[in-house]
Amino acid sequence: MLNFDLTPEQKEIHRLARQFTAEQIIPRAAEWDRTETFPKDMVKAAADIGLLNIGIPEDCGGLGLGVIEEVLIGEELGYGCMGFDTIILASDLAVTPIKIAGTPEQKQRFLPPLVTGLGAFCLSEADNGSDAAAMKTKAEFVGDEIVVTGTKMWITNGGVCEIYVVLCRTDEASGAKGTVCVVIPAGTPGVSHNKLHGKMGQRCSYTAEVIFENVRVPRANMLGGVGDGFKIAMRTLDRTRITVAAGSVGVARRAIDESVKYAKTRHAFGKPISELQAIQFKLADMKMGHDTSRLQTLYAAWLVDTNQPHAQASAIAKCRASDVAFAAAAEAIQIHGGYGYMNDFPVEKLLRDVKLNMIYEGTNEIQRVVVGRSLFR
Amino acid sequence: MILLVPEHVAGKLRPSARELVAAARTLSALGECQALLLGPGASAAAVELAAFGVTAHHCEDAGYEPFKADVWTSAVAAAATQIGAKAVIVPATRGGLSYGPRVAVRLNAGLLEDVIEVETDGTTVGAKRFSYLSRVTESVRSAGLPVVISVKVNVLAPAEPSGTPGSVSAIVLPIDPATQRIEIVSQSKASTGGVALDEATIVVTGGRGVGSPEGFTRLVEPLAGCLNAAVGATRAVVDAGWRPYSDQVGQTGKSVAPNVYVALAVSGAVQHLSGMNRSKVIVAINKDKDAPIFKVADYGIVGDVNEVVPELLKVLGKQ
Amino acid sequence: MKICTVLKQVPDAEASIRTAGDRVDLTGVTFVMDGMDEYGVEEAIRLREAGHQAEIFTLALGPKRFEEAIRTSLALGSDRAIHIETTDVLDVVTQARVLAAAVRQEGADLVLVGGKQADWDSSAFGPALAEALGWPHLDWTTRLAITGTAVEATHDTDAGTETVRFSLPAVITTQQGLNEPRYPTLPNIMKAKRKELRKAVPADYQAPAPLTQVGGEVIQVKARLNKLFTGEAVETAAQLVGALRDEAKVI
């Protein structure tokens, strides 16, 4: 039985996200981008209406909603501003490891503050992104404590979050088998950060280099056991890359809508350019890309929500949706001609923003590794 | 019989009264035209109305002023029943739109609300009116008679006085205390002076882009003065407290259709357009070339009102 | 205090209105709760938050798609809802008669509803409902204060504004400025799933035969010149005045 319907609640949530985006995000996004401003008040407004960390289980004070709901929200927030969407979806990167690997006690301890606050996931370092297992940040077991030392790079919400979920290596074994996943509350002595400036896009999202200098946390802050870190990280990304795909879908739809609007009013050779086949073909390609990547994204979300294997489907969604969105943004600029190149039109920002979607949460090259490898199992 | 309920102020008929007469004449197949005038000054207004061949009844009871929906509902329904009216015609002012539906329910009559055209075949009444935020013209028809009709103001061609004047008589319509359910504590008439909005042949409206109340004083009011126009405001301007509600044009404000409508720094939201899109000539000045107002403008200037309006004043001043 | 909020769904203001034949064609149009009714729902919730022990129920008369708007009102804070489902297009006075019967059946002290319907362009519903109930009504309300059954309110009139006093029960219709409607929150959207949404039909309320019918609908088209003057203000101002004087001959 194949059913493409949303439940009435899902439709409501979708509508709420769309309304919030139209009224609160779209009017402000250009200004945030221009000034690299982290919109703390708008993150709070989103949290106040319940859009933050909706996957937190009900017994931890959350809504216990699924990835489909996250996708519906993500495509709307992404439509308004991919930078803002990243703030929200990156927080889920902290929630998910705790959900999949935390004990009931750990969930009760770490998740409730995230109902209204942000989390940050620390995997990448300056010298390793795709090669995650080569990380240098170290966790040492000293008595009852874990001591963390190292520097993480490209951390979304680093410096503005309630907790850090940090991947470290131990001396127990090299590579992936020696990794651990440790939860470090913000404000723990030894944690500091430097905000990164000069990003190409998603400039309202707070991205930082996060430094851990002999940071001590209880051993009970380790999620899973020694050697589980890498696995937890990969299982987390298998899931959270679906909401990245959702944001890309939103950007693609925005590219289409802006281009349709422009093409109706721009005249050339005596008629609106919307009547020219070249323009229609570009938009048709954008639309085909959007619709197919959206369906793949919802399918991957459905697999998670029905507890089915989803690594391959989510990699396809994340890679395809971001490739499509980037191409759509480029075409949107082209359709707008000279005006597309100017920052008082919204389309150039789409390109600058969505380029990152091809890079973070596993580069599109890594997604291809995941999909390619899965064909030979 | 047809019963008109025209409005009057200080003993003089409001211009809409002649539009009600015009409607009644179109519906003459339903019978003779009588009118009910209520409140202080009614007798003088009745005499003025009689010149149009209407039998005018007046009740000068001070209790009919200020307007109260319940009080007027009772009087109009009673008069309509008394004369066996097949049609009750009122102006589509706030007052008429308030008591008209109550009268319709009380008389078990169909309601043709805010109409721009009427006709009858003798057993039913048909009308044209706007719907969907004034984007659609719809034809409506009553199932039978009687009907209550509210006529959109400033649309029908006003009737001219007829050859034979009608009679004038006083009518006794005591106010039932049971209808005095709403007590008026205070009233504030916003008087921004100048030409009344719903009677103006030219309207100059300022939008949020005018910038401030000072912008209205500097740009909108002088231009309106120059053109002998009324000043209008958008919802955003009224929300910001720069102009009183009585200046508002739009879905929740007034509906106007002057000869010229000048929109200064108005974006052109559908709700605003619904209140002015029947204007004969629309002029728009806005610095945003994508503003929706330009789609409905006959003439437009893409520019800053702070620069353009002073130039307009110079050119107009020279004429 | 029992508060009834009446709502309807109308086409989104940005939607393009098309006709098919001589009727408006609403296929593919996005529908939203009528913004004027949103003020009513919000006001009911504020009255409860202000301390009135209020039970709030929503009434809606219309086709199946109204369910979305009804659910939104439940998510905003209404306790339960009754959807009188019909595909018939009923004139505003007939709507009022049906809903008056429903209000009488449910019992209410206050009915809040939008001041003007954005599809019928009608402000008749509130007054007609009040008459059918035998209650007073206040239209275009911009401020409302209730103590027990005593109401003090401010509303717009043709000439300006008026402050009035009266007693419940009453029908109060809204005007923009009455309040700022809130967003439904996600937790409340999920809680609304468990709230009662009862179905009924007009026949349950002895719906009378409609007293008026719509005959035909035509898009109101007025071709505009769309002449745009660009350039320095000195030039464009002169061009505009010239056009108004010599071409349009309106000044």
Short mmCIF file of N, CA, C and O in Angstrom, two decimals, chain B residues 155-224:
data_model
loop_
_atom_site.label_atom_id
_atom_site.label_comp_id
_atom_site.label_asym_id
_atom_site.label_seq_id
_atom_site.Cartn_x
_atom_site.Cartn_y
_atom_site.Cartn_z
N VAL B 155 -21.82 54.83 -6.64
CA VAL B 155 -21.77 54.01 -7.85
C VAL B 155 -22.92 54.37 -8.80
O VAL B 155 -22.70 54.68 -9.97
N LEU B 156 -24.16 54.31 -8.27
CA LEU B 156 -25.30 54.60 -9.15
C LEU B 156 -25.33 56.07 -9.51
O LEU B 156 -24.97 56.93 -8.71
N ALA B 157 -25.79 56.35 -10.71
CA ALA B 157 -25.95 57.75 -11.11
C ALA B 157 -27.06 58.35 -10.26
O ALA B 157 -28.16 57.80 -10.18
N PRO B 158 -26.78 59.48 -9.60
CA PRO B 158 -27.79 60.06 -8.70
C PRO B 158 -29.04 60.46 -9.46
O PRO B 158 -28.97 60.94 -10.58
N ALA B 159 -30.20 60.24 -8.80
CA ALA B 159 -31.47 60.61 -9.45
C ALA B 159 -31.62 62.13 -9.49
O ALA B 159 -31.07 62.84 -8.65
N GLU B 160 -32.34 62.59 -10.48
CA GLU B 160 -32.69 64.02 -10.57
C GLU B 160 -34.08 64.22 -9.98
O GLU B 160 -34.89 63.29 -9.98
N PRO B 161 -34.35 65.43 -9.46
CA PRO B 161 -35.71 65.69 -8.95
C PRO B 161 -36.75 65.41 -10.03
O PRO B 161 -36.49 65.60 -11.22
N SER B 162 -37.91 64.89 -9.62
CA SER B 162 -38.94 64.54 -10.61
C SER B 162 -39.92 65.70 -10.77
O SER B 162 -39.86 66.69 -10.05
N GLY B 163 -40.85 65.53 -11.67
CA GLY B 163 -41.85 66.58 -11.90
C GLY B 163 -42.75 66.76 -10.70
O GLY B 163 -42.86 67.84 -10.13
N THR B 164 -43.41 65.68 -10.28
CA THR B 164 -44.39 65.80 -9.18
C THR B 164 -43.73 65.49 -7.85
O THR B 164 -43.24 64.39 -7.64
N PRO B 165 -43.73 66.45 -6.93
CA PRO B 165 -43.13 66.16 -5.62
C PRO B 165 -43.99 65.17 -4.84
O PRO B 165 -45.20 65.09 -5.02
N GLY B 166 -43.36 64.40 -3.98
CA GLY B 166 -44.09 63.48 -3.14
C GLY B 166 -44.58 64.19 -1.90
O GLY B 166 -44.29 65.36 -1.69
N SER B 167 -45.32 63.48 -1.06
CA SER B 167 -45.84 64.12 0.16
C SER B 167 -44.88 63.92 1.31
O SER B 167 -44.03 63.03 1.29
N VAL B 168 -45.02 64.78 2.30
CA VAL B 168 -44.15 64.71 3.48
C VAL B 168 -45.05 64.54 4.69
O VAL B 168 -46.05 65.23 4.83
N SER B 169 -44.74 63.62 5.58
CA SER B 169 -45.56 63.47 6.79
C SER B 169 -44.72 63.00 7.95
O SER B 169 -43.69 62.34 7.78
N ALA B 170 -45.19 63.35 9.12
CA ALA B 170 -44.50 62.89 10.32
C ALA B 170 -44.99 61.49 10.63
O ALA B 170 -46.14 61.14 10.38
N ILE B 171 -44.13 60.68 11.17
CA ILE B 171 -44.52 59.32 11.54
C ILE B 171 -44.09 59.09 12.99
O ILE B 171 -43.05 59.60 13.44
N VAL B 172 -44.93 58.41 13.71
CA VAL B 172 -44.60 58.16 15.11
C VAL B 172 -43.97 56.78 15.24
O VAL B 172 -44.56 55.76 14.93
N LEU B 173 -42.73 56.79 15.66
CA LEU B 173 -42.03 55.52 15.86
C LEU B 173 -41.33 55.59 17.21
O LEU B 173 -40.15 55.93 17.30
N PRO B 174 -42.07 55.31 18.28
CA PRO B 174 -41.45 55.43 19.61
C PRO B 174 -40.36 54.40 19.77
O PRO B 174 -40.43 53.29 19.21
N ILE B 175 -39.36 54.78 20.51
CA ILE B 175 -38.23 53.86 20.71
C ILE B 175 -38.51 52.96 21.89
O ILE B 175 -38.74 53.41 23.00
N ASP B 176 -38.52 51.66 21.60
CA ASP B 176 -38.74 50.66 22.64
C ASP B 176 -37.48 50.57 23.50
O ASP B 176 -36.40 50.32 22.98
N PRO B 177 -37.63 50.81 24.81
CA PRO B 177 -36.45 50.76 25.69
C PRO B 177 -35.67 49.44 25.56
O PRO B 177 -34.47 49.40 25.75
N ALA B 178 -36.40 48.37 25.22
CA ALA B 178 -35.73 47.07 25.08
C ALA B 178 -34.68 47.08 23.98
O ALA B 178 -33.79 46.23 23.94
N THR B 179 -34.77 48.05 23.07
CA THR B 179 -33.78 48.11 21.99
C THR B 179 -32.56 48.92 22.41
O THR B 179 -31.60 49.03 21.68
N GLN B 180 -32.63 49.54 23.58
CA GLN B 180 -31.49 50.36 24.02
C GLN B 180 -30.49 49.50 24.77
O GLN B 180 -30.14 49.77 25.91
N ARG B 181 -30.04 48.42 24.12
CA ARG B 181 -29.18 47.48 24.84
C ARG B 181 -27.73 47.94 24.90
O ARG B 181 -26.97 47.52 25.75
N ILE B 182 -27.38 48.82 23.95
CA ILE B 182 -25.98 49.25 23.90
C ILE B 182 -25.90 50.71 24.29
O ILE B 182 -26.57 51.56 23.71
N GLU B 183 -25.10 50.99 25.29
CA GLU B 183 -24.95 52.36 25.78
C GLU B 183 -23.68 52.95 25.17
O GLU B 183 -22.60 52.35 25.26
N ILE B 184 -23.82 54.12 24.57
CA ILE B 184 -22.64 54.77 24.00
C ILE B 184 -22.00 55.64 25.08
O ILE B 184 -22.62 56.54 25.63
N VAL B 185 -20.75 55.31 25.37
CA VAL B 185 -20.04 56.02 26.44
C VAL B 185 -19.35 57.26 25.90
O VAL B 185 -19.35 58.31 26.51
N SER B 186 -18.72 57.14 24.75
CA SER B 186 -18.05 58.30 24.14
C SER B 186 -17.88 58.05 22.66
O SER B 186 -17.88 56.91 22.20
N GLN B 187 -17.75 59.17 21.96
CA GLN B 187 -17.50 59.08 20.53
C GLN B 187 -16.35 59.99 20.19
O GLN B 187 -16.21 61.06 20.78
N SER B 188 -15.54 59.60 19.24
CA SER B 188 -14.54 60.55 18.77
C SER B 188 -14.64 60.57 17.27
O SER B 188 -14.45 59.57 16.60
N LYS B 189 -14.98 61.75 16.78
CA LYS B 189 -15.04 61.89 15.33
C LYS B 189 -13.67 62.36 14.87
O LYS B 189 -13.23 63.45 15.22
N ALA B 190 -13.03 61.52 14.12
CA ALA B 190 -11.72 61.91 13.62
C ALA B 190 -11.95 62.96 12.55
O ALA B 190 -12.55 62.70 11.53
N SER B 191 -11.51 64.18 12.82
CA SER B 191 -11.72 65.18 11.77
C SER B 191 -10.37 65.63 11.28
O SER B 191 -9.66 66.39 11.94
N THR B 192 -9.97 65.08 10.17
CA THR B 192 -8.72 65.55 9.60
C THR B 192 -9.03 66.69 8.64
O THR B 192 -8.19 67.15 7.88
N GLY B 193 -10.26 67.16 8.67
CA GLY B 193 -10.64 68.29 7.82
C GLY B 193 -10.61 67.91 6.36
O GLY B 193 -10.43 66.77 6.01
N GLY B 194 -10.75 68.84 5.52
CA GLY B 194 -10.62 68.59 4.08
C GLY B 194 -11.81 67.85 3.51
O GLY B 194 -12.86 67.74 4.13
N VAL B 195 -11.60 67.36 2.32
CA VAL B 195 -12.68 66.72 1.58
C VAL B 195 -12.97 65.33 2.17
O VAL B 195 -12.07 64.61 2.56
N ALA B 196 -14.25 64.98 2.25
CA ALA B 196 -14.61 63.66 2.77
C ALA B 196 -14.23 62.58 1.78
O ALA B 196 -14.43 62.71 0.57
N LEU B 197 -13.69 61.50 2.30
CA LEU B 197 -13.14 60.44 1.47
C LEU B 197 -14.16 59.82 0.53
O LEU B 197 -13.89 59.61 -0.65
N ASP B 198 -15.35 59.50 1.04
CA ASP B 198 -16.29 58.80 0.16
C ASP B 198 -17.07 59.74 -0.76
O ASP B 198 -17.91 59.29 -1.51
N GLU B 199 -16.76 61.04 -0.69
CA GLU B 199 -17.44 61.96 -1.62
C GLU B 199 -16.45 62.62 -2.57
O GLU B 199 -16.83 63.48 -3.36
N ALA B 200 -15.18 62.23 -2.48
CA ALA B 200 -14.16 62.95 -3.24
C ALA B 200 -14.07 62.48 -4.68
O ALA B 200 -14.26 61.30 -4.97
N THR B 201 -13.74 63.39 -5.59
CA THR B 201 -13.51 62.99 -6.97
C THR B 201 -12.04 62.66 -7.20
O THR B 201 -11.69 62.02 -8.19
N ILE B 202 -11.18 63.14 -6.28
CA ILE B 202 -9.77 62.77 -6.34
C ILE B 202 -9.35 62.35 -4.94
O ILE B 202 -9.71 63.00 -3.95
N VAL B 203 -8.61 61.27 -4.85
CA VAL B 203 -8.10 60.80 -3.56
C VAL B 203 -6.59 60.65 -3.66
O VAL B 203 -6.09 60.10 -4.65
N VAL B 204 -5.90 61.15 -2.65
CA VAL B 204 -4.45 60.94 -2.59
C VAL B 204 -4.17 60.13 -1.33
O VAL B 204 -4.43 60.58 -0.22
N THR B 205 -3.68 58.92 -1.52
CA THR B 205 -3.44 58.02 -0.39
C THR B 205 -1.94 57.87 -0.15
O THR B 205 -1.16 57.72 -1.09
N GLY B 206 -1.57 57.87 1.12
CA GLY B 206 -0.18 57.63 1.49
C GLY B 206 -0.04 56.24 2.10
O GLY B 206 -0.90 55.80 2.85
N GLY B 207 1.02 55.56 1.75
CA GLY B 207 1.29 54.24 2.32
C GLY B 207 2.41 54.31 3.34
O GLY B 207 2.92 55.40 3.66
N ARG B 208 2.81 53.17 3.83
CA ARG B 208 3.86 53.10 4.85
C ARG B 208 5.15 53.75 4.37
O ARG B 208 5.92 54.30 5.17
N GLY B 209 5.38 53.68 3.07
CA GLY B 209 6.61 54.23 2.50
C GLY B 209 6.72 55.74 2.62
O GLY B 209 7.79 56.30 2.41
N VAL B 210 5.62 56.40 2.98
CA VAL B 210 5.69 57.84 3.19
C VAL B 210 6.63 58.15 4.37
O VAL B 210 7.19 59.23 4.46
N GLY B 211 6.75 57.17 5.26
CA GLY B 211 7.82 57.24 6.25
C GLY B 211 7.42 57.65 7.64
O GLY B 211 7.95 57.14 8.63
N SER B 212 6.49 58.60 7.74
CA SER B 212 6.17 59.12 9.08
C SER B 212 4.96 60.03 8.97
O SER B 212 4.57 60.43 7.87
N PRO B 213 4.36 60.38 10.12
CA PRO B 213 3.25 61.36 10.09
C PRO B 213 3.73 62.67 9.47
O PRO B 213 2.98 63.35 8.77
N GLU B 214 4.98 62.98 9.69
CA GLU B 214 5.54 64.22 9.14
C GLU B 214 5.56 64.16 7.62
O GLU B 214 5.33 65.16 6.93
N GLY B 215 5.80 62.95 7.09
CA GLY B 215 5.77 62.76 5.65
C GLY B 215 4.40 63.06 5.08
O GLY B 215 4.25 63.63 3.99
N PHE B 216 3.36 62.72 5.83
CA PHE B 216 2.00 63.02 5.39
C PHE B 216 1.78 64.53 5.35
O PHE B 216 1.17 65.06 4.42
N THR B 217 2.28 65.20 6.37
CA THR B 217 2.10 66.66 6.42
C THR B 217 2.88 67.35 5.31
O THR B 217 2.43 68.33 4.73
N ARG B 218 4.04 66.76 4.98
CA ARG B 218 4.92 67.41 4.02
C ARG B 218 4.57 67.08 2.58
O ARG B 218 4.75 67.89 1.67
N LEU B 219 4.09 65.85 2.35
CA LEU B 219 3.90 65.40 0.96
C LEU B 219 2.43 65.15 0.60
O LEU B 219 1.92 65.67 -0.39
N VAL B 220 1.75 64.32 1.43
CA VAL B 220 0.42 63.86 1.04
C VAL B 220 -0.61 64.98 1.14
O VAL B 220 -1.38 65.23 0.19
N GLU B 221 -0.63 65.65 2.28
CA GLU B 221 -1.64 66.70 2.46
C GLU B 221 -1.51 67.84 1.46
O GLU B 221 -2.51 68.26 0.87
N PRO B 222 -0.30 68.36 1.21
CA PRO B 222 -0.20 69.45 0.21
C PRO B 222 -0.66 69.01 -1.17
O PRO B 222 -1.34 69.77 -1.87
N LEU B 223 -0.30 67.78 -1.57
CA LEU B 223 -0.72 67.31 -2.90
C LEU B 223 -2.24 67.20 -2.95
O LEU B 223 -2.88 67.57 -3.93
N ALA B 224 -2.82 66.68 -1.87
CA ALA B 224 -4.27 66.57 -1.82
C ALA B 224 -4.90 67.96 -1.89
O ALA B 224 -5.88 68.20 -2.61
#
